[in-house]
mmCIF file of C-alpha atoms in Angstrom:
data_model
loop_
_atom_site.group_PDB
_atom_site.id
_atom_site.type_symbol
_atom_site.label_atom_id
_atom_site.label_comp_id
_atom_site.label_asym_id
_atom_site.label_seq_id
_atom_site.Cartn_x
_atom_site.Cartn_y
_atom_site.Cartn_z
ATOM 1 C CA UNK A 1 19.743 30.139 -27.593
ATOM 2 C CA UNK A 2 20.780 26.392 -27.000
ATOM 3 C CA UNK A 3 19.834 26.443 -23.784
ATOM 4 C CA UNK A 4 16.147 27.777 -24.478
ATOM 5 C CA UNK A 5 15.499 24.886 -26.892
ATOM 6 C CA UNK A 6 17.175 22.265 -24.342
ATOM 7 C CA UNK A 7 14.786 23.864 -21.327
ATOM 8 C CA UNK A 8 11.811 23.835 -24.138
ATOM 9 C CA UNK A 9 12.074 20.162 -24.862
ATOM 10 C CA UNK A 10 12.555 19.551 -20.947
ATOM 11 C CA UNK A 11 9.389 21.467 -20.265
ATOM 12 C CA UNK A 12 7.570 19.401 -23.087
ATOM 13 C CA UNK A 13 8.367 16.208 -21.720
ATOM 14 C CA UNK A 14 7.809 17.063 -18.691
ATOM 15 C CA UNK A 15 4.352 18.322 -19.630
ATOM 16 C CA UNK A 16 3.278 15.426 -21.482
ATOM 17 C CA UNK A 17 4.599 12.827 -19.162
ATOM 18 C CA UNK A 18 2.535 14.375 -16.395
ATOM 19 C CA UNK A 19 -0.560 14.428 -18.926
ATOM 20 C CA UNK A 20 0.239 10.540 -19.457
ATOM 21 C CA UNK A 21 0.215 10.268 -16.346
ATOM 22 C CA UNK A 22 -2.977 11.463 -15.664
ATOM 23 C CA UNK A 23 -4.587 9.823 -18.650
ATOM 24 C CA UNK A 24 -3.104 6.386 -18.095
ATOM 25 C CA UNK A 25 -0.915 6.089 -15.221
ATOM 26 C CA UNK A 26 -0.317 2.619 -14.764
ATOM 27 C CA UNK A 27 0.899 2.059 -18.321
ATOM 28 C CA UNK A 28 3.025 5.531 -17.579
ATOM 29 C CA UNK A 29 4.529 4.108 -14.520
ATOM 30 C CA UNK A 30 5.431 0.864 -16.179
ATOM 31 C CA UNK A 31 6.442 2.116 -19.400
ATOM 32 C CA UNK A 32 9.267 5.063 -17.432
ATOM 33 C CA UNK A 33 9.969 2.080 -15.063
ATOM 34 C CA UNK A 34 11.092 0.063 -17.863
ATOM 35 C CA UNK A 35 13.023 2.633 -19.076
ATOM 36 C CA UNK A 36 14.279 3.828 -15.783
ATOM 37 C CA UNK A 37 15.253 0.039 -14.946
ATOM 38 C CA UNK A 38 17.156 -0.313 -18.453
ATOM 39 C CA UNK A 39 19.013 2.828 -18.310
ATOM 40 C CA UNK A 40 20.247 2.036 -14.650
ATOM 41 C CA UNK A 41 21.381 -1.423 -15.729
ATOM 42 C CA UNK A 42 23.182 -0.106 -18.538
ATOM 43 C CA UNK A 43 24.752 2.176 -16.414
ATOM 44 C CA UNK A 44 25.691 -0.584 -13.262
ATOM 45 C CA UNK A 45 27.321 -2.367 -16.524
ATOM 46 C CA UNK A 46 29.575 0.029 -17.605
ATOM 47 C CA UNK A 47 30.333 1.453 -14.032
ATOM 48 C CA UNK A 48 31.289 -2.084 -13.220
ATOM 49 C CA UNK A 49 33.518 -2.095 -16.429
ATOM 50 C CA UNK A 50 32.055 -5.021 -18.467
ATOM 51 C CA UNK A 51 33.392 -5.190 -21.767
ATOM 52 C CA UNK A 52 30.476 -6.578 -23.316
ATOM 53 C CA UNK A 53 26.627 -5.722 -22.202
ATOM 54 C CA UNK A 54 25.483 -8.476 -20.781
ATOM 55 C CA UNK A 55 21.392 -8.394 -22.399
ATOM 56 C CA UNK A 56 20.187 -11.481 -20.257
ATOM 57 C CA UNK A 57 20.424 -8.834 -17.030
ATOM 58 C CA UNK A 58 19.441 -5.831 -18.989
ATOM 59 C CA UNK A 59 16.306 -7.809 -20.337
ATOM 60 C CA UNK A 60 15.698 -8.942 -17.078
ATOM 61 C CA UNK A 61 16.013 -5.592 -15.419
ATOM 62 C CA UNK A 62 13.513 -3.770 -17.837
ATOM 63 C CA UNK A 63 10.772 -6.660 -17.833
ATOM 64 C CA UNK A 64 10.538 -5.981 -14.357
ATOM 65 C CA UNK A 65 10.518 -2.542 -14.465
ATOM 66 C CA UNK A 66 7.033 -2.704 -17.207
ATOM 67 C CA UNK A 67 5.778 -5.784 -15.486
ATOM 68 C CA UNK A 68 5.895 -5.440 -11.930
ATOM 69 C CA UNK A 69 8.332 -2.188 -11.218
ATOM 70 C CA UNK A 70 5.621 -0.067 -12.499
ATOM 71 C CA UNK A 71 2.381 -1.243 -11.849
ATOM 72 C CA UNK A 72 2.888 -3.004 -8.223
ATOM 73 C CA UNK A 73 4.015 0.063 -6.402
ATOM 74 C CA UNK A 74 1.000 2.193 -8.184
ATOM 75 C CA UNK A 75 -1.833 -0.319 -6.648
ATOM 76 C CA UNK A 76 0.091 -0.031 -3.111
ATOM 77 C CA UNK A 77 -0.424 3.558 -2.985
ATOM 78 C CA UNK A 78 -3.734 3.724 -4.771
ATOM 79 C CA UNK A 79 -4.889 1.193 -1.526
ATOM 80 C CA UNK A 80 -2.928 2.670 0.628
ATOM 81 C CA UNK A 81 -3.326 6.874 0.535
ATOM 82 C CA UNK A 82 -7.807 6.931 0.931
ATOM 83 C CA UNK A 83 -7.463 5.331 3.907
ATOM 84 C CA UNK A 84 -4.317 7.054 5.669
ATOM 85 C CA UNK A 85 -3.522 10.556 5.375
ATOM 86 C CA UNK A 86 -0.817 11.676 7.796
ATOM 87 C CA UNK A 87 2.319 11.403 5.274
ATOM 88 C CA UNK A 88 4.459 9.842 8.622
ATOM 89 C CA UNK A 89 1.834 6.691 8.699
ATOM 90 C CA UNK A 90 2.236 5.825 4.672
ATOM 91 C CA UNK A 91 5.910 6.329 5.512
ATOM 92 C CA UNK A 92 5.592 3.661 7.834
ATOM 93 C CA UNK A 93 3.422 1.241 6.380
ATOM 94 C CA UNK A 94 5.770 1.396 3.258
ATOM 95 C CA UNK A 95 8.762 1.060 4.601
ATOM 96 C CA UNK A 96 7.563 -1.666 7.200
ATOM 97 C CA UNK A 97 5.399 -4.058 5.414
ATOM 98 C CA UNK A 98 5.685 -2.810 1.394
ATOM 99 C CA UNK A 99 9.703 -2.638 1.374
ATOM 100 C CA UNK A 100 10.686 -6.447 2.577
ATOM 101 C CA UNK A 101 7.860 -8.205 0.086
ATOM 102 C CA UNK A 102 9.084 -5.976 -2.326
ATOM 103 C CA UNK A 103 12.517 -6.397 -2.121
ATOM 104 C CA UNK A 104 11.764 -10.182 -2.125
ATOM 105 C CA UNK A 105 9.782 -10.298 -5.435
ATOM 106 C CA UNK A 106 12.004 -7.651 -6.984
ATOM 107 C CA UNK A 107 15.311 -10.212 -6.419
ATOM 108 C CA UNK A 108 13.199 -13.116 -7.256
ATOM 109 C CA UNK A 109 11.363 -11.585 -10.660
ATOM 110 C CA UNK A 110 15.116 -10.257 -11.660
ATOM 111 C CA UNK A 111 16.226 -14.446 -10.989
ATOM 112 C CA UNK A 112 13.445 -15.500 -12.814
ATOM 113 C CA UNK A 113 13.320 -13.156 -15.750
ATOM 114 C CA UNK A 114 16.751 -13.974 -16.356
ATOM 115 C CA UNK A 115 15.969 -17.387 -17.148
ATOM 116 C CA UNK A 116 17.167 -19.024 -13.648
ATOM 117 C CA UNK A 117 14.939 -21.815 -11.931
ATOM 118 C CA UNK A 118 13.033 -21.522 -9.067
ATOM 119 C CA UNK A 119 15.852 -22.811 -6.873
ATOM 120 C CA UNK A 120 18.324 -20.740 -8.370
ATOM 121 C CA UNK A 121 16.182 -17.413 -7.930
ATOM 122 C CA UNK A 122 15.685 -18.336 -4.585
ATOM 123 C CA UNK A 123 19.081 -19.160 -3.977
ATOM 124 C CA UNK A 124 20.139 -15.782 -4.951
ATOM 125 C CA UNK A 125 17.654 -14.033 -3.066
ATOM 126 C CA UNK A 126 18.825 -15.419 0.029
ATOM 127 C CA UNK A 127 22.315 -14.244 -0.657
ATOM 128 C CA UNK A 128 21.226 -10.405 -1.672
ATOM 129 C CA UNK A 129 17.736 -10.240 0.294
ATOM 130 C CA UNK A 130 19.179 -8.554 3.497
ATOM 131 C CA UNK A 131 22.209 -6.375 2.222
ATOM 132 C CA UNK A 132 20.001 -5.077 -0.156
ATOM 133 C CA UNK A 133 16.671 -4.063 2.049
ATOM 134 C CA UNK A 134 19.926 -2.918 4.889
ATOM 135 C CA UNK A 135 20.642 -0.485 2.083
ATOM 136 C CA UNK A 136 16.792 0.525 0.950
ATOM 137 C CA UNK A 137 16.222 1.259 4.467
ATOM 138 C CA UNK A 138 19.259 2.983 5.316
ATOM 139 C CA UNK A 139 19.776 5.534 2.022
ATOM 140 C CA UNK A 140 15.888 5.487 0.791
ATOM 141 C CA UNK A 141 13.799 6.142 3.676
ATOM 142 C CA UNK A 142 14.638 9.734 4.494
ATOM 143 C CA UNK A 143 14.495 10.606 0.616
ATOM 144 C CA UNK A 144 10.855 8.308 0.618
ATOM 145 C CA UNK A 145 9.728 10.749 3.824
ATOM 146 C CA UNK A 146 10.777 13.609 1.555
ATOM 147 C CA UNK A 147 8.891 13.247 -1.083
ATOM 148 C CA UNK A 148 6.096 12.017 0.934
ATOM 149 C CA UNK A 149 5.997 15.558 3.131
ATOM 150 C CA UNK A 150 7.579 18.126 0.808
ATOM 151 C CA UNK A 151 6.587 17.401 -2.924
ATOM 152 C CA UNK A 152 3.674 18.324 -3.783
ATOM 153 C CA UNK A 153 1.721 15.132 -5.117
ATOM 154 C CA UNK A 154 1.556 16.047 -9.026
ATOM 155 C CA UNK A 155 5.133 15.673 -9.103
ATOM 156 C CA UNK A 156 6.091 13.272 -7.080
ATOM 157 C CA UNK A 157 6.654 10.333 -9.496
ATOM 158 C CA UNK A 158 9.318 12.605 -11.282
ATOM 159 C CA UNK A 159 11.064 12.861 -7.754
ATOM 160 C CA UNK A 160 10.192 8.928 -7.450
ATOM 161 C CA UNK A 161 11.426 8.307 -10.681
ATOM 162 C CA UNK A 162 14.943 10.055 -10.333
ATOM 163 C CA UNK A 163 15.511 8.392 -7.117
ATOM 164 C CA UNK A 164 14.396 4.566 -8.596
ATOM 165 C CA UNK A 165 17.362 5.389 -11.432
ATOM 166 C CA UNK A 166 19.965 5.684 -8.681
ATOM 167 C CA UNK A 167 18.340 2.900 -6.534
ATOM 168 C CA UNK A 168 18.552 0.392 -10.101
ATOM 169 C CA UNK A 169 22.325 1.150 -10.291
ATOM 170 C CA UNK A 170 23.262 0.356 -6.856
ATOM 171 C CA UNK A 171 20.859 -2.649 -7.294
ATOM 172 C CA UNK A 172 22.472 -3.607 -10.443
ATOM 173 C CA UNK A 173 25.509 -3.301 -8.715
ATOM 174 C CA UNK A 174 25.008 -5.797 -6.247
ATOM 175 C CA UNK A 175 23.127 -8.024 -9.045
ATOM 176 C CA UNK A 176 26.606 -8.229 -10.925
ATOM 177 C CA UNK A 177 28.737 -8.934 -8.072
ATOM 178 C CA UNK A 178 26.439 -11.947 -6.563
ATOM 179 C CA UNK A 179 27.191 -13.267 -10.307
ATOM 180 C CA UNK A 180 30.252 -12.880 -10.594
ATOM 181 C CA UNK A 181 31.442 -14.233 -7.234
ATOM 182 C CA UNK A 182 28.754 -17.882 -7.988
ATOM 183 C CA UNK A 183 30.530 -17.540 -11.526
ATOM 184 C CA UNK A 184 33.763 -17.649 -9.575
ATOM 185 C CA UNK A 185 32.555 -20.301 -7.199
ATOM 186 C CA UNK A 186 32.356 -22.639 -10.192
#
């Protein structure tokens, strides 16, 4: 009986999120990409064992996530899919042109909206900027070619979604170390 309310309330959410979706997607995106973004962070934090949640990165992490996690990759693909088709050439133009600028103004926004100056944010995105787009390349591109081939388009933001969580805890991840080895330099 449990378990036909729980699949109920998953089905409802589902259902409406897709609605919001299609009513007002951009707000959608940035508004579960906030969320996404904060609930990863949290997570990163307590996988890494902090003892206290550390709200300048958390803030940080789900500004981005409503600001610019959301919308930017929205008005990519919204250019991007009228004028290519084949799944293999989106694939390709995301992962070679999209990916590095994105990776660069995701480290730099995360600097920024944690209150660091423009020489510190860039500073830090010097240090993380290749180990990090290594990474997206190497664990996000088959799951990215996927989605893009196998799921059908109505639900491929859920699949997206799920995959951005994990992808904002390893990011987090690599967010806290940098700190705490320049914390450690001091």
């Amino acid at each position: 009986m449990v378990l036909s309310k729980m699949t109920n309330v998953m089905f409802q959410l589902t259902s409406s999120y897709l609605e919001q979706l299609f009513t007002s997607p951009v707000k959608t995106k940035a508004i579960s990409s906030c969320i996404i973004n904060s609930l990863g962070n949290l997570l990163a934090q307590k996988i890494s064992g902090a003892k206290t949640i550390n709200r300048e990165s958390l803030l940080a992490f789900a500004m981005f996530g409503l600001i610019i996690g959301g919308p930017v990759p929205h008005y990519f693909h919204s250019l991007v899919h009228p004028f290519v088709k084949n799944p293999l050439m989106v694939l390709l133009i995301e992962r070679c042109l999209y990916t590095p600028c994105f990776q660069v103004l995701t480290l730099y926004m995360l600097a920024v909206f944690e209150g660091n100056t423009h020489n510190d944010a860039c500073i830090r995105v010097k240090k993380l900027y290749l180990p990090v787009l290594l990474a997206n390349m190497k664990y996000l591109t088959l799951l990215q070619y996927l989605n893009l081939n196998y799921v059908s388009p109505m639900i491929r933001d859920l699949v997206v979604n799920m995959i951005s969580f994990f992808w904002i805890v390893y990011l987090a991840l690599q967010w806290s170390k940098e700190a705490k080895s320049k914390q450690a330099q001091k």
